[in-house]
Amino acid sequence: ASTSRQVIKDITSVMSLTAPVTGSYVNNALSSALPISGTGEPGATIVIVISDSSSATGDITRSVTVPANGIWSVNADVRSLLD
């Protein structure tokens, strides 16, 4: 006799952004190392893409793996972006 089982692979994870908060501004003091943080599923890779309104300016991409405690953070140098 044979037995079959259905297994579902989890290919998505939940992520939340906790900083910067909506509506906040980046000043010169923060522009070289803008702190970005949030929570996510441990082991997941978070990819952050930061852009401005100009197609001539390249996007800034940062990635981070969520540690066991579920709290991730990364800094991004955004000085090359337009105001």
PDB file of N, CA, C and O in Angstrom:
ATOM      1  N   ALA A   1       0.845  -1.183   0.000  1.00  0.00           N
ATOM      2  CA  ALA A   1       0.000   0.000   0.000  1.00  0.00           C
ATOM      3  C   ALA A   1       0.885   1.239   0.000  1.00  0.00           C
ATOM      4  O   ALA A   1       1.985   1.229   0.529  1.00  0.00           O
ATOM      5  N   SER A   2       0.392   2.289  -0.601  1.00  0.00           N
ATOM      6  CA  SER A   2       1.148   3.535  -0.646  1.00  0.00           C
ATOM      7  C   SER A   2       0.338   4.649   0.022  1.00  0.00           C
ATOM      8  O   SER A   2      -0.878   4.607   0.068  1.00  0.00           O
ATOM      9  N   THR A   3       1.075   5.606   0.528  1.00  0.00           N
ATOM     10  CA  THR A   3       0.458   6.746   1.187  1.00  0.00           C
ATOM     11  C   THR A   3       0.970   8.012   0.524  1.00  0.00           C
ATOM     12  O   THR A   3       2.156   8.123   0.224  1.00  0.00           O
ATOM     13  N   SER A   4       0.097   8.954   0.310  1.00  0.00           N
ATOM     14  CA  SER A   4       0.551  10.227  -0.245  1.00  0.00           C
ATOM     15  C   SER A   4       0.184  11.349   0.729  1.00  0.00           C
ATOM     16  O   SER A   4      -0.802  11.268   1.457  1.00  0.00           O
ATOM     17  N   ARG A   5       1.031  12.362   0.726  1.00  0.00           N
ATOM     18  CA  ARG A   5       0.806  13.524   1.587  1.00  0.00           C
ATOM     19  C   ARG A   5       1.067  14.777   0.783  1.00  0.00           C
ATOM     20  O   ARG A   5       2.000  14.834  -0.010  1.00  0.00           O
ATOM     21  N   GLN A   6       0.266  15.800   1.033  1.00  0.00           N
ATOM     22  CA  GLN A   6       0.478  17.078   0.379  1.00  0.00           C
ATOM     23  C   GLN A   6       1.341  17.951   1.274  1.00  0.00           C
ATOM     24  O   GLN A   6       1.081  18.089   2.463  1.00  0.00           O
ATOM     25  N   VAL A   7       2.385  18.532   0.682  1.00  0.00           N
ATOM     26  CA  VAL A   7       3.280  19.433   1.395  1.00  0.00           C
ATOM     27  C   VAL A   7       3.243  20.775   0.666  1.00  0.00           C
ATOM     28  O   VAL A   7       3.360  20.832  -0.549  1.00  0.00           O
ATOM     29  N   ILE A   8       3.078  21.841   1.410  1.00  0.00           N
ATOM     30  CA  ILE A   8       3.037  23.176   0.823  1.00  0.00           C
ATOM     31  C   ILE A   8       4.303  23.925   1.227  1.00  0.00           C
ATOM     32  O   ILE A   8       4.616  24.037   2.413  1.00  0.00           O
ATOM     33  N   LYS A   9       5.020  24.382   0.234  1.00  0.00           N
ATOM     34  CA  LYS A   9       6.257  25.119   0.485  1.00  0.00           C
ATOM     35  C   LYS A   9       5.936  26.591   0.712  1.00  0.00           C
ATOM     36  O   LYS A   9       5.264  27.230  -0.093  1.00  0.00           O
ATOM     37  N   ASP A  10       6.435  27.155   1.803  1.00  0.00           N
ATOM     38  CA  ASP A  10       6.245  28.561   2.140  1.00  0.00           C
ATOM     39  C   ASP A  10       7.281  29.376   1.372  1.00  0.00           C
ATOM     40  O   ASP A  10       8.463  29.326   1.672  1.00  0.00           O
ATOM     41  N   ILE A  11       6.819  30.140   0.353  1.00  0.00           N
ATOM     42  CA  ILE A  11       7.765  30.931  -0.439  1.00  0.00           C
ATOM     43  C   ILE A  11       7.594  32.435  -0.212  1.00  0.00           C
ATOM     44  O   ILE A  11       8.254  33.236  -0.844  1.00  0.00           O
ATOM     45  N   THR A  12       6.694  32.809   0.656  1.00  0.00           N
ATOM     46  CA  THR A  12       6.527  34.221   0.979  1.00  0.00           C
ATOM     47  C   THR A  12       6.692  34.410   2.478  1.00  0.00           C
ATOM     48  O   THR A  12       6.507  33.485   3.260  1.00  0.00           O
ATOM     49  N   SER A  13       7.048  35.587   2.865  1.00  0.00           N
ATOM     50  CA  SER A  13       7.136  35.871   4.291  1.00  0.00           C
ATOM     51  C   SER A  13       6.597  37.264   4.552  1.00  0.00           C
ATOM     52  O   SER A  13       6.514  38.099   3.652  1.00  0.00           O
ATOM     53  N   VAL A  14       6.253  37.517   5.777  1.00  0.00           N
ATOM     54  CA  VAL A  14       5.695  38.800   6.172  1.00  0.00           C
ATOM     55  C   VAL A  14       6.812  39.685   6.699  1.00  0.00           C
ATOM     56  O   VAL A  14       7.664  39.246   7.460  1.00  0.00           O
ATOM     57  N   MET A  15       6.794  40.957   6.273  1.00  0.00           N
ATOM     58  CA  MET A  15       7.801  41.915   6.699  1.00  0.00           C
ATOM     59  C   MET A  15       7.090  43.195   7.076  1.00  0.00           C
ATOM     60  O   MET A  15       6.098  43.564   6.477  1.00  0.00           O
ATOM     61  N   SER A  16       7.594  43.873   8.089  1.00  0.00           N
ATOM     62  CA  SER A  16       7.060  45.184   8.430  1.00  0.00           C
ATOM     63  C   SER A  16       8.214  46.160   8.582  1.00  0.00           C
ATOM     64  O   SER A  16       9.274  45.813   9.090  1.00  0.00           O
ATOM     65  N   LEU A  17       7.989  47.380   8.112  1.00  0.00           N
ATOM     66  CA  LEU A  17       8.981  48.439   8.194  1.00  0.00           C
ATOM     67  C   LEU A  17       8.648  49.312   9.396  1.00  0.00           C
ATOM     68  O   LEU A  17       7.544  49.830   9.509  1.00  0.00           O
ATOM     69  N   THR A  18       9.604  49.451  10.314  1.00  0.00           N
ATOM     70  CA  THR A  18       9.361  50.258  11.517  1.00  0.00           C
ATOM     71  C   THR A  18      10.082  51.599  11.482  1.00  0.00           C
ATOM     72  O   THR A  18       9.686  52.518  12.189  1.00  0.00           O
ATOM     73  N   ALA A  19      11.133  51.728  10.683  1.00  0.00           N
ATOM     74  CA  ALA A  19      11.835  53.012  10.551  1.00  0.00           C
ATOM     75  C   ALA A  19      12.459  53.085   9.171  1.00  0.00           C
ATOM     76  O   ALA A  19      12.969  52.080   8.683  1.00  0.00           O
ATOM     77  N   PRO A  20      12.430  54.196   8.500  1.00  0.00           N
ATOM     78  CA  PRO A  20      11.835  55.454   8.940  1.00  0.00           C
ATOM     79  C   PRO A  20      10.309  55.384   8.880  1.00  0.00           C
ATOM     80  O   PRO A  20       9.748  54.602   8.112  1.00  0.00           O
ATOM     81  N   VAL A  21       9.666  56.204   9.659  1.00  0.00           N
ATOM     82  CA  VAL A  21       8.203  56.224   9.690  1.00  0.00           C
ATOM     83  C   VAL A  21       7.672  57.061   8.528  1.00  0.00           C
ATOM     84  O   VAL A  21       8.357  57.940   8.012  1.00  0.00           O
ATOM     85  N   THR A  22       6.460  56.775   8.120  1.00  0.00           N
ATOM     86  CA  THR A  22       5.825  57.499   7.028  1.00  0.00           C
ATOM     87  C   THR A  22       5.802  58.998   7.315  1.00  0.00           C
ATOM     88  O   THR A  22       5.462  59.414   8.412  1.00  0.00           O
ATOM     89  N   GLY A  23       6.170  59.777   6.327  1.00  0.00           N
ATOM     90  CA  GLY A  23       6.146  61.232   6.455  1.00  0.00           C
ATOM     91  C   GLY A  23       7.391  61.840   7.069  1.00  0.00           C
ATOM     92  O   GLY A  23       7.487  63.053   7.210  1.00  0.00           O
ATOM     93  N   SER A  24       8.372  61.012   7.436  1.00  0.00           N
ATOM     94  CA  SER A  24       9.585  61.565   8.036  1.00  0.00           C
ATOM     95  C   SER A  24      10.513  62.105   6.944  1.00  0.00           C
ATOM     96  O   SER A  24      10.401  61.747   5.779  1.00  0.00           O
ATOM     97  N   TYR A  25      11.410  62.990   7.335  1.00  0.00           N
ATOM     98  CA  TYR A  25      12.368  63.603   6.420  1.00  0.00           C
ATOM     99  C   TYR A  25      13.770  63.110   6.747  1.00  0.00           C
ATOM    100  O   TYR A  25      14.083  62.811   7.892  1.00  0.00           O
ATOM    101  N   VAL A  26      14.616  63.093   5.723  1.00  0.00           N
ATOM    102  CA  VAL A  26      16.014  62.718   5.897  1.00  0.00           C
ATOM    103  C   VAL A  26      16.835  63.997   5.815  1.00  0.00           C
ATOM    104  O   VAL A  26      16.819  64.685   4.796  1.00  0.00           O
ATOM    105  N   ASN A  27      17.548  64.310   6.878  1.00  0.00           N
ATOM    106  CA  ASN A  27      18.389  65.502   6.869  1.00  0.00           C
ATOM    107  C   ASN A  27      19.831  65.131   6.527  1.00  0.00           C
ATOM    108  O   ASN A  27      20.163  63.957   6.372  1.00  0.00           O
ATOM    109  N   ASN A  28      20.701  66.131   6.391  1.00  0.00           N
ATOM    110  CA  ASN A  28      22.102  65.874   6.035  1.00  0.00           C
ATOM    111  C   ASN A  28      22.800  64.962   7.030  1.00  0.00           C
ATOM    112  O   ASN A  28      23.654  64.163   6.655  1.00  0.00           O
ATOM    113  N   ALA A  29      22.470  65.081   8.298  1.00  0.00           N
ATOM    114  CA  ALA A  29      23.118  64.252   9.321  1.00  0.00           C
ATOM    115  C   ALA A  29      22.820  62.769   9.125  1.00  0.00           C
ATOM    116  O   ALA A  29      23.648  61.922   9.444  1.00  0.00           O
ATOM    117  N   LEU A  30      21.642  62.451   8.591  1.00  0.00           N
ATOM    118  CA  LEU A  30      21.258  61.045   8.397  1.00  0.00           C
ATOM    119  C   LEU A  30      21.532  60.522   6.990  1.00  0.00           C
ATOM    120  O   LEU A  30      21.517  59.311   6.769  1.00  0.00           O
ATOM    121  N   SER A  31      21.765  61.419   6.031  1.00  0.00           N
ATOM    122  CA  SER A  31      21.819  60.999   4.635  1.00  0.00           C
ATOM    123  C   SER A  31      22.949  60.030   4.298  1.00  0.00           C
ATOM    124  O   SER A  31      22.836  59.239   3.376  1.00  0.00           O
ATOM    125  N   SER A  32      24.044  60.048   5.048  1.00  0.00           N
ATOM    126  CA  SER A  32      25.141  59.124   4.753  1.00  0.00           C
ATOM    127  C   SER A  32      24.936  57.741   5.375  1.00  0.00           C
ATOM    128  O   SER A  32      25.592  56.780   4.977  1.00  0.00           O
ATOM    129  N   ALA A  33      24.040  57.641   6.330  1.00  0.00           N
ATOM    130  CA  ALA A  33      23.778  56.346   6.977  1.00  0.00           C
ATOM    131  C   ALA A  33      22.339  56.314   7.496  1.00  0.00           C
ATOM    132  O   ALA A  33      22.090  56.228   8.692  1.00  0.00           O
ATOM    133  N   LEU A  34      21.384  56.399   6.566  1.00  0.00           N
ATOM    134  CA  LEU A  34      19.966  56.385   6.925  1.00  0.00           C
ATOM    135  C   LEU A  34      19.612  55.043   7.557  1.00  0.00           C
ATOM    136  O   LEU A  34      19.744  54.001   6.922  1.00  0.00           O
ATOM    137  N   PRO A  35      19.166  55.029   8.813  1.00  0.00           N
ATOM    138  CA  PRO A  35      18.795  53.763   9.440  1.00  0.00           C
ATOM    139  C   PRO A  35      17.416  53.294   8.957  1.00  0.00           C
ATOM    140  O   PRO A  35      16.451  54.052   8.959  1.00  0.00           O
ATOM    141  N   ILE A  36      17.369  52.046   8.523  1.00  0.00           N
ATOM    142  CA  ILE A  36      16.130  51.419   8.066  1.00  0.00           C
ATOM    143  C   ILE A  36      15.980  50.138   8.872  1.00  0.00           C
ATOM    144  O   ILE A  36      16.928  49.354   8.984  1.00  0.00           O
ATOM    145  N   SER A  37      14.814  49.914   9.442  1.00  0.00           N
ATOM    146  CA  SER A  37      14.640  48.719  10.282  1.00  0.00           C
ATOM    147  C   SER A  37      13.211  48.223  10.225  1.00  0.00           C
ATOM    148  O   SER A  37      12.304  48.904   9.753  1.00  0.00           O
ATOM    149  N   GLY A  38      13.052  47.015  10.720  1.00  0.00           N
ATOM    150  CA  GLY A  38      11.727  46.412  10.743  1.00  0.00           C
ATOM    151  C   GLY A  38      11.760  45.040  11.369  1.00  0.00           C
ATOM    152  O   GLY A  38      12.728  44.665  12.049  1.00  0.00           O
ATOM    153  N   THR A  39      10.714  44.311  11.135  1.00  0.00           N
ATOM    154  CA  THR A  39      10.609  42.943  11.633  1.00  0.00           C
ATOM    155  C   THR A  39      10.293  42.019  10.465  1.00  0.00           C
ATOM    156  O   THR A  39       9.777  42.454   9.440  1.00  0.00           O
ATOM    157  N   GLY A  40      10.604  40.750  10.645  1.00  0.00           N
ATOM    158  CA  GLY A  40      10.345  39.784   9.588  1.00  0.00           C
ATOM    159  C   GLY A  40      10.522  38.371  10.083  1.00  0.00           C
ATOM    160  O   GLY A  40      10.838  38.124  11.250  1.00  0.00           O
ATOM    161  N   GLU A  41      10.341  37.448   9.183  1.00  0.00           N
ATOM    162  CA  GLU A  41      10.478  36.023   9.489  1.00  0.00           C
ATOM    163  C   GLU A  41      11.962  35.674   9.571  1.00  0.00           C
ATOM    164  O   GLU A  41      12.716  35.949   8.632  1.00  0.00           O
ATOM    165  N   PRO A  42      12.422  35.106  10.692  1.00  0.00           N
ATOM    166  CA  PRO A  42      13.835  34.749  10.819  1.00  0.00           C
ATOM    167  C   PRO A  42      14.318  33.914   9.633  1.00  0.00           C
ATOM    168  O   PRO A  42      13.638  32.988   9.190  1.00  0.00           O
ATOM    169  N   GLY A  43      15.469  34.308   9.102  1.00  0.00           N
ATOM    170  CA  GLY A  43      16.057  33.606   7.967  1.00  0.00           C
ATOM    171  C   GLY A  43      15.668  34.192   6.620  1.00  0.00           C
ATOM    172  O   GLY A  43      16.299  33.896   5.611  1.00  0.00           O
ATOM    173  N   ALA A  44      14.625  35.034   6.584  1.00  0.00           N
ATOM    174  CA  ALA A  44      14.194  35.639   5.324  1.00  0.00           C
ATOM    175  C   ALA A  44      15.187  36.718   4.898  1.00  0.00           C
ATOM    176  O   ALA A  44      15.851  37.329   5.724  1.00  0.00           O
ATOM    177  N   THR A  45      15.286  36.944   3.612  1.00  0.00           N
ATOM    178  CA  THR A  45      16.111  38.028   3.091  1.00  0.00           C
ATOM    179  C   THR A  45      15.200  39.187   2.727  1.00  0.00           C
ATOM    180  O   THR A  45      14.251  39.015   1.972  1.00  0.00           O
ATOM    181  N   ILE A  46      15.495  40.349   3.278  1.00  0.00           N
ATOM    182  CA  ILE A  46      14.743  41.565   2.994  1.00  0.00           C
ATOM    183  C   ILE A  46      15.553  42.381   1.995  1.00  0.00           C
ATOM    184  O   ILE A  46      16.744  42.620   2.204  1.00  0.00           O
ATOM    185  N   VAL A  47      14.946  42.800   0.905  1.00  0.00           N
ATOM    186  CA  VAL A  47      15.598  43.632  -0.099  1.00  0.00           C
ATOM    187  C   VAL A  47      14.885  44.975  -0.113  1.00  0.00           C
ATOM    188  O   VAL A  47      13.674  45.038  -0.292  1.00  0.00           O
ATOM    189  N   ILE A  48      15.645  46.041   0.078  1.00  0.00           N
ATOM    190  CA  ILE A  48      15.112  47.391   0.130  1.00  0.00           C
ATOM    191  C   ILE A  48      15.648  48.157  -1.069  1.00  0.00           C
ATOM    192  O   ILE A  48      16.859  48.189  -1.301  1.00  0.00           O
ATOM    193  N   VAL A  49      14.751  48.765  -1.842  1.00  0.00           N
ATOM    194  CA  VAL A  49      15.140  49.571  -2.993  1.00  0.00           C
ATOM    195  C   VAL A  49      14.664  50.995  -2.737  1.00  0.00           C
ATOM    196  O   VAL A  49      13.484  51.227  -2.500  1.00  0.00           O
ATOM    197  N   ILE A  50      15.596  51.943  -2.773  1.00  0.00           N
ATOM    198  CA  ILE A  50      15.293  53.345  -2.525  1.00  0.00           C
ATOM    199  C   ILE A  50      15.551  54.107  -3.818  1.00  0.00           C
ATOM    200  O   ILE A  50      16.613  53.956  -4.438  1.00  0.00           O
ATOM    201  N   SER A  51      14.581  54.925  -4.219  1.00  0.00           N
ATOM    202  CA  SER A  51      14.738  55.680  -5.456  1.00  0.00           C
ATOM    203  C   SER A  51      14.188  57.087  -5.273  1.00  0.00           C
ATOM    204  O   SER A  51      13.509  57.376  -4.293  1.00  0.00           O
ATOM    205  N   ASP A  52      14.495  57.941  -6.240  1.00  0.00           N
ATOM    206  CA  ASP A  52      13.926  59.283  -6.251  1.00  0.00           C
ATOM    207  C   ASP A  52      13.105  59.442  -7.527  1.00  0.00           C
ATOM    208  O   ASP A  52      12.877  58.480  -8.254  1.00  0.00           O
ATOM    209  N   SER A  53      12.695  60.654  -7.829  1.00  0.00           N
ATOM    210  CA  SER A  53      11.818  60.887  -8.976  1.00  0.00           C
ATOM    211  C   SER A  53      12.555  60.969 -10.308  1.00  0.00           C
ATOM    212  O   SER A  53      11.926  61.073 -11.352  1.00  0.00           O
ATOM    213  N   SER A  54      13.868  60.917 -10.295  1.00  0.00           N
ATOM    214  CA  SER A  54      14.660  61.055 -11.517  1.00  0.00           C
ATOM    215  C   SER A  54      15.085  59.696 -12.061  1.00  0.00           C
ATOM    216  O   SER A  54      15.632  58.867 -11.335  1.00  0.00           O
ATOM    217  N   SER A  55      14.864  59.492 -13.349  1.00  0.00           N
ATOM    218  CA  SER A  55      15.320  58.240 -13.971  1.00  0.00           C
ATOM    219  C   SER A  55      16.834  58.257 -14.199  1.00  0.00           C
ATOM    220  O   SER A  55      17.438  57.224 -14.452  1.00  0.00           O
ATOM    221  N   ALA A  56      17.455  59.434 -14.082  1.00  0.00           N
ATOM    222  CA  ALA A  56      18.907  59.556 -14.265  1.00  0.00           C
ATOM    223  C   ALA A  56      19.688  59.125 -13.030  1.00  0.00           C
ATOM    224  O   ALA A  56      20.878  58.834 -13.111  1.00  0.00           O
ATOM    225  N   THR A  57      19.025  59.094 -11.888  1.00  0.00           N
ATOM    226  CA  THR A  57      19.678  58.700 -10.640  1.00  0.00           C
ATOM    227  C   THR A  57      19.464  57.208 -10.419  1.00  0.00           C
ATOM    228  O   THR A  57      18.343  56.726 -10.511  1.00  0.00           O
ATOM    229  N   GLY A  58      20.519  56.491 -10.114  1.00  0.00           N
ATOM    230  CA  GLY A  58      20.394  55.060  -9.879  1.00  0.00           C
ATOM    231  C   GLY A  58      19.710  54.745  -8.549  1.00  0.00           C
ATOM    232  O   GLY A  58      19.794  55.525  -7.597  1.00  0.00           O
ATOM    233  N   ASP A  59      19.012  53.618  -8.513  1.00  0.00           N
ATOM    234  CA  ASP A  59      18.394  53.157  -7.268  1.00  0.00           C
ATOM    235  C   ASP A  59      19.468  52.720  -6.281  1.00  0.00           C
ATOM    236  O   ASP A  59      20.550  52.291  -6.672  1.00  0.00           O
ATOM    237  N   ILE A  60      19.145  52.808  -5.016  1.00  0.00           N
ATOM    238  CA  ILE A  60      20.015  52.300  -3.952  1.00  0.00           C
ATOM    239  C   ILE A  60      19.360  51.039  -3.428  1.00  0.00           C
ATOM    240  O   ILE A  60      18.191  51.047  -3.035  1.00  0.00           O
ATOM    241  N   THR A  61      20.098  49.943  -3.447  1.00  0.00           N
ATOM    242  CA  THR A  61      19.550  48.656  -3.008  1.00  0.00           C
ATOM    243  C   THR A  61      20.365  48.127  -1.843  1.00  0.00           C
ATOM    244  O   THR A  61      21.595  48.116  -1.892  1.00  0.00           O
ATOM    245  N   ARG A  62      19.685  47.719  -0.808  1.00  0.00           N
ATOM    246  CA  ARG A  62      20.318  47.098   0.360  1.00  0.00           C
ATOM    247  C   ARG A  62      19.553  45.817   0.665  1.00  0.00           C
ATOM    248  O   ARG A  62      18.344  45.742   0.473  1.00  0.00           O
ATOM    249  N   SER A  63      20.263  44.827   1.159  1.00  0.00           N
ATOM    250  CA  SER A  63      19.593  43.593   1.579  1.00  0.00           C
ATOM    251  C   SER A  63      20.125  43.181   2.942  1.00  0.00           C
ATOM    252  O   SER A  63      21.245  43.509   3.315  1.00  0.00           O
ATOM    253  N   VAL A  64      19.286  42.481   3.664  1.00  0.00           N
ATOM    254  CA  VAL A  64      19.642  42.024   5.003  1.00  0.00           C
ATOM    255  C   VAL A  64      18.894  40.719   5.272  1.00  0.00           C
ATOM    256  O   VAL A  64      17.766  40.536   4.823  1.00  0.00           O
ATOM    257  N   THR A  65      19.555  39.802   5.977  1.00  0.00           N
ATOM    258  CA  THR A  65      18.906  38.569   6.401  1.00  0.00           C
ATOM    259  C   THR A  65      18.355  38.773   7.805  1.00  0.00           C
ATOM    260  O   THR A  65      19.059  39.263   8.687  1.00  0.00           O
ATOM    261  N   VAL A  66      17.096  38.416   7.993  1.00  0.00           N
ATOM    262  CA  VAL A  66      16.452  38.605   9.292  1.00  0.00           C
ATOM    263  C   VAL A  66      17.055  37.617  10.296  1.00  0.00           C
ATOM    264  O   VAL A  66      17.055  36.413  10.054  1.00  0.00           O
ATOM    265  N   PRO A  67      17.582  38.118  11.423  1.00  0.00           N
ATOM    266  CA  PRO A  67      18.163  37.232  12.428  1.00  0.00           C
ATOM    267  C   PRO A  67      17.080  36.484  13.222  1.00  0.00           C
ATOM    268  O   PRO A  67      15.883  36.724  13.047  1.00  0.00           O
ATOM    269  N   ALA A  68      17.519  35.623  14.103  1.00  0.00           N
ATOM    270  CA  ALA A  68      16.616  34.750  14.874  1.00  0.00           C
ATOM    271  C   ALA A  68      15.582  35.521  15.692  1.00  0.00           C
ATOM    272  O   ALA A  68      14.472  35.035  15.896  1.00  0.00           O
ATOM    273  N   ASN A  69      15.924  36.739  16.146  1.00  0.00           N
ATOM    274  CA  ASN A  69      14.966  37.499  16.959  1.00  0.00           C
ATOM    275  C   ASN A  69      13.902  38.201  16.120  1.00  0.00           C
ATOM    276  O   ASN A  69      12.986  38.814  16.655  1.00  0.00           O
ATOM    277  N   GLY A  70      14.028  38.153  14.780  1.00  0.00           N
ATOM    278  CA  GLY A  70      13.021  38.724  13.896  1.00  0.00           C
ATOM    279  C   GLY A  70      13.138  40.216  13.669  1.00  0.00           C
ATOM    280  O   GLY A  70      12.352  40.802  12.940  1.00  0.00           O
ATOM    281  N   ILE A  71      14.136  40.867  14.268  1.00  0.00           N
ATOM    282  CA  ILE A  71      14.310  42.316  14.131  1.00  0.00           C
ATOM    283  C   ILE A  71      15.532  42.588  13.259  1.00  0.00           C
ATOM    284  O   ILE A  71      16.638  42.192  13.609  1.00  0.00           O
ATOM    285  N   TRP A  72      15.332  43.254  12.139  1.00  0.00           N
ATOM    286  CA  TRP A  72      16.423  43.528  11.213  1.00  0.00           C
ATOM    287  C   TRP A  72      16.680  45.026  11.117  1.00  0.00           C
ATOM    288  O   TRP A  72      15.809  45.840  11.411  1.00  0.00           O
ATOM    289  N   SER A  73      17.887  45.378  10.696  1.00  0.00           N
ATOM    290  CA  SER A  73      18.215  46.783  10.453  1.00  0.00           C
ATOM    291  C   SER A  73      19.363  46.861   9.459  1.00  0.00           C
ATOM    292  O   SER A  73      20.187  45.947   9.369  1.00  0.00           O
ATOM    293  N   VAL A  74      19.389  47.957   8.720  1.00  0.00           N
ATOM    294  CA  VAL A  74      20.432  48.204   7.735  1.00  0.00           C
ATOM    295  C   VAL A  74      20.533  49.715   7.557  1.00  0.00           C
ATOM    296  O   VAL A  74      19.562  50.437   7.782  1.00  0.00           O
ATOM    297  N   ASN A  75      21.707  50.203   7.195  1.00  0.00           N
ATOM    298  CA  ASN A  75      21.884  51.629   6.895  1.00  0.00           C
ATOM    299  C   ASN A  75      22.070  51.797   5.407  1.00  0.00           C
ATOM    300  O   ASN A  75      22.618  50.917   4.741  1.00  0.00           O
ATOM    301  N   ALA A  76      21.629  52.944   4.886  1.00  0.00           N
ATOM    302  CA  ALA A  76      21.787  53.228   3.461  1.00  0.00           C
ATOM    303  C   ALA A  76      22.299  54.648   3.274  1.00  0.00           C
ATOM    304  O   ALA A  76      21.800  55.584   3.895  1.00  0.00           O
ATOM    305  N   ASP A  77      23.298  54.800   2.420  1.00  0.00           N
ATOM    306  CA  ASP A  77      23.817  56.117   2.060  1.00  0.00           C
ATOM    307  C   ASP A  77      22.941  56.641   0.923  1.00  0.00           C
ATOM    308  O   ASP A  77      22.986  56.128  -0.196  1.00  0.00           O
ATOM    309  N   VAL A  78      22.133  57.660   1.189  1.00  0.00           N
ATOM    310  CA  VAL A  78      21.190  58.176   0.205  1.00  0.00           C
ATOM    311  C   VAL A  78      21.608  59.551  -0.338  1.00  0.00           C
ATOM    312  O   VAL A  78      20.817  60.243  -0.977  1.00  0.00           O
ATOM    313  N   ARG A  79      22.860  59.947  -0.127  1.00  0.00           N
ATOM    314  CA  ARG A  79      23.327  61.252  -0.584  1.00  0.00           C
ATOM    315  C   ARG A  79      23.272  61.423  -2.089  1.00  0.00           C
ATOM    316  O   ARG A  79      23.159  62.540  -2.589  1.00  0.00           O
ATOM    317  N   SER A  80      23.317  60.342  -2.856  1.00  0.00           N
ATOM    318  CA  SER A  80      23.296  60.446  -4.314  1.00  0.00           C
ATOM    319  C   SER A  80      21.892  60.706  -4.873  1.00  0.00           C
ATOM    320  O   SER A  80      21.744  61.036  -6.045  1.00  0.00           O
ATOM    321  N   LEU A  81      20.868  60.575  -4.045  1.00  0.00           N
ATOM    322  CA  LEU A  81      19.499  60.792  -4.497  1.00  0.00           C
ATOM    323  C   LEU A  81      19.152  62.276  -4.502  1.00  0.00           C
ATOM    324  O   LEU A  81      19.672  63.053  -3.700  1.00  0.00           O
ATOM    325  N   LEU A  82      18.240  62.647  -5.384  1.00  0.00           N
ATOM    326  CA  LEU A  82      17.775  64.026  -5.424  1.00  0.00           C
ATOM    327  C   LEU A  82      16.856  64.308  -4.253  1.00  0.00           C
ATOM    328  O   LEU A  82      16.208  63.408  -3.733  1.00  0.00           O
ATOM    329  N   ASP A  83      16.762  65.557  -3.858  1.00  0.00           N
ATOM    330  CA  ASP A  83      15.851  65.957  -2.773  1.00  0.00           C
ATOM    331  C   ASP A  83      14.409  65.835  -3.228  1.00  0.00           C
ATOM    332  O   ASP A  83      14.076  65.920  -4.354  1.00  0.00           O
TER     333      ASP A  83
END
